[in-house]
């Protein structure tokens, strides 16, 4: 009986000691995994709370992907001021700073280009910028332009493009 009574606490203790070694495996990404993303909006000086996006609007790890991300109508929206969004990406909560998406200085429909920086199964960072949607996109889907510029049509949908272009050198020399 003494051996059994001694073994149980030792097993519990060894499990607790080994648990931290499994954590890197638990947070690693595999190609095809959904990378969690949340979004916040700003109109005038009012900001929304962080809102988690559902999987179909999130980046996919190591996969080229294009999605239409819904942008809800801000409270008090009149169309006179700019509307910006900010995002947090990944379990690491990498921040994408404010991006101007509505009432910017362009007559083109905006598109957000998101670049995930990773090596192996680790996400190292994210950058994003607003670019004009390519004309061939608008020609294939003319309703995107019509709905985006219709001040009464909400939610607006912003095309988000996540190309797989940023691989960091496994040796740690990324040139950055």
XYZ file of C-alpha atoms in Angstrom:
176
model
C 0.000 0.000 0.000
C 2.831 2.390 0.776
C 4.222 2.087 -2.773
C 0.833 2.952 -4.313
C 0.334 5.891 -1.955
C 3.789 7.232 -2.858
C 3.369 6.678 -6.627
C 0.208 8.798 -7.035
C 1.746 12.071 -5.803
C 4.896 11.380 -7.831
C 2.839 10.859 -11.001
C 0.946 14.092 -10.383
C 4.184 15.955 -9.731
C 5.869 14.558 -12.846
C 2.838 15.521 -14.955
C 3.001 19.100 -13.662
C 6.727 19.258 -14.356
C 6.307 17.972 -17.933
C 3.267 20.124 -18.796
C 5.275 23.244 -19.815
C 7.207 21.203 -22.382
C 3.931 20.461 -24.220
C 2.811 24.108 -24.442
C 4.862 24.993 -27.569
C 3.197 22.085 -29.367
C -0.248 23.348 -28.333
C 0.303 26.879 -29.717
C 2.018 25.824 -32.959
C 0.172 26.358 -36.244
C -0.115 23.821 -39.025
C -0.820 24.669 -42.679
C -4.575 25.030 -43.039
C -5.227 26.091 -39.420
C -7.505 29.070 -38.900
C -5.541 31.989 -37.460
C -7.906 33.721 -34.990
C -8.629 37.376 -35.685
C -10.603 40.118 -33.957
C -11.526 43.579 -35.190
C -12.322 47.004 -33.755
C -13.830 49.975 -35.609
C -13.466 53.725 -35.120
C -15.759 56.471 -36.388
C -15.380 60.049 -35.104
C -13.839 59.524 -31.670
C -15.999 56.501 -30.884
C -14.569 52.975 -30.945
C -16.279 49.617 -30.885
C -15.172 46.792 -28.620
C -12.985 43.998 -29.982
C -15.136 41.556 -31.952
C -13.925 38.057 -32.830
C -14.335 37.155 -36.491
C -15.751 33.801 -37.491
C -13.442 31.362 -39.267
C -14.525 32.159 -42.814
C -13.319 35.766 -42.326
C -9.951 34.818 -40.757
C -6.566 34.104 -42.322
C -5.591 30.480 -42.872
C -2.035 29.592 -41.858
C 0.285 29.066 -44.893
C -2.599 29.264 -47.409
C -3.367 31.946 -50.017
C -6.820 33.202 -49.220
C -9.267 35.916 -50.199
C -12.312 36.705 -48.074
C -15.006 39.357 -47.898
C -14.880 40.795 -44.386
C -18.130 42.451 -43.209
C -17.786 45.942 -41.718
C -20.827 46.867 -39.578
C -22.396 50.315 -39.782
C -20.973 52.505 -37.006
C -23.291 54.203 -34.552
C -24.077 57.740 -35.708
C -22.702 57.183 -39.215
C -23.424 60.101 -41.559
C -20.882 59.417 -44.282
C -19.031 62.654 -43.587
C -16.054 61.190 -41.742
C -13.579 58.383 -42.234
C -14.129 54.911 -40.815
C -11.089 52.937 -39.657
C -10.562 49.391 -38.493
C -7.819 47.768 -36.442
C -7.250 44.046 -35.983
C -5.527 41.570 -33.709
C -4.232 38.437 -35.389
C -3.290 35.052 -33.981
C -3.269 33.677 -30.482
C -0.273 35.969 -29.997
C -2.541 39.011 -30.655
C -0.315 40.734 -33.231
C -1.782 44.202 -33.772
C -2.648 45.684 -37.158
C -2.832 49.466 -36.598
C -5.737 51.591 -37.815
C -6.548 51.171 -41.509
C -8.715 53.760 -43.257
C -11.378 51.829 -45.188
C -14.350 54.174 -45.750
C -14.061 57.784 -46.991
C -10.430 57.538 -47.928
C -8.996 59.728 -50.688
C -9.509 57.163 -53.453
C -12.465 56.597 -55.747
C -11.630 52.883 -55.919
C -13.054 50.139 -53.724
C -10.526 49.338 -50.969
C -8.922 45.978 -50.374
C -6.840 44.985 -47.344
C -3.644 43.095 -48.084
C -2.582 41.060 -45.032
C 0.904 39.542 -44.818
C 1.535 36.867 -42.174
C 5.233 36.440 -41.315
C 6.113 32.971 -40.112
C 8.707 30.241 -40.103
C 7.897 26.602 -39.608
C 4.840 26.493 -37.372
C 5.471 29.823 -35.604
C 3.733 33.081 -36.430
C 6.230 35.945 -36.008
C 4.160 38.957 -37.006
C 1.619 40.471 -39.341
C 1.414 43.579 -41.491
C -1.479 44.967 -43.484
C -2.179 47.825 -45.837
C -5.144 49.205 -47.728
C -4.790 49.082 -51.507
C -7.187 49.734 -54.376
C -9.074 46.626 -55.397
C -7.733 45.420 -58.765
C -10.007 46.339 -61.669
C -10.426 42.733 -62.787
C -12.037 41.922 -59.386
C -14.540 44.734 -59.810
C -15.258 43.739 -63.417
C -16.035 40.157 -62.385
C -18.145 41.288 -59.376
C -19.650 44.710 -60.224
C -22.026 44.506 -57.230
C -19.014 44.989 -54.912
C -18.488 48.550 -56.213
C -22.213 49.347 -56.209
C -22.776 48.122 -52.649
C -19.602 49.703 -51.286
C -20.481 53.201 -52.539
C -24.190 52.943 -51.566
C -24.361 54.880 -48.268
C -27.532 52.988 -47.273
C -26.101 49.495 -47.821
C -24.575 47.962 -44.661
C -22.636 45.983 -43.706
C -19.937 47.004 -46.160
C -17.720 44.173 -47.325
C -13.980 44.699 -47.599
C -11.961 42.229 -49.646
C -9.098 40.862 -47.587
C -6.238 39.124 -49.361
C -3.725 37.001 -47.449
C -0.928 35.900 -49.799
C 1.624 33.333 -48.676
C 4.815 35.268 -49.343
C 6.681 35.753 -46.072
C 8.812 32.891 -44.934
C 11.511 33.643 -42.400
C 14.803 31.786 -42.560
C 14.853 28.904 -40.072
C 18.341 30.010 -39.008
C 16.909 33.277 -37.698
C 18.528 35.564 -40.299
C 15.476 37.103 -41.940
C 17.210 40.237 -43.185
C 14.896 42.449 -41.169
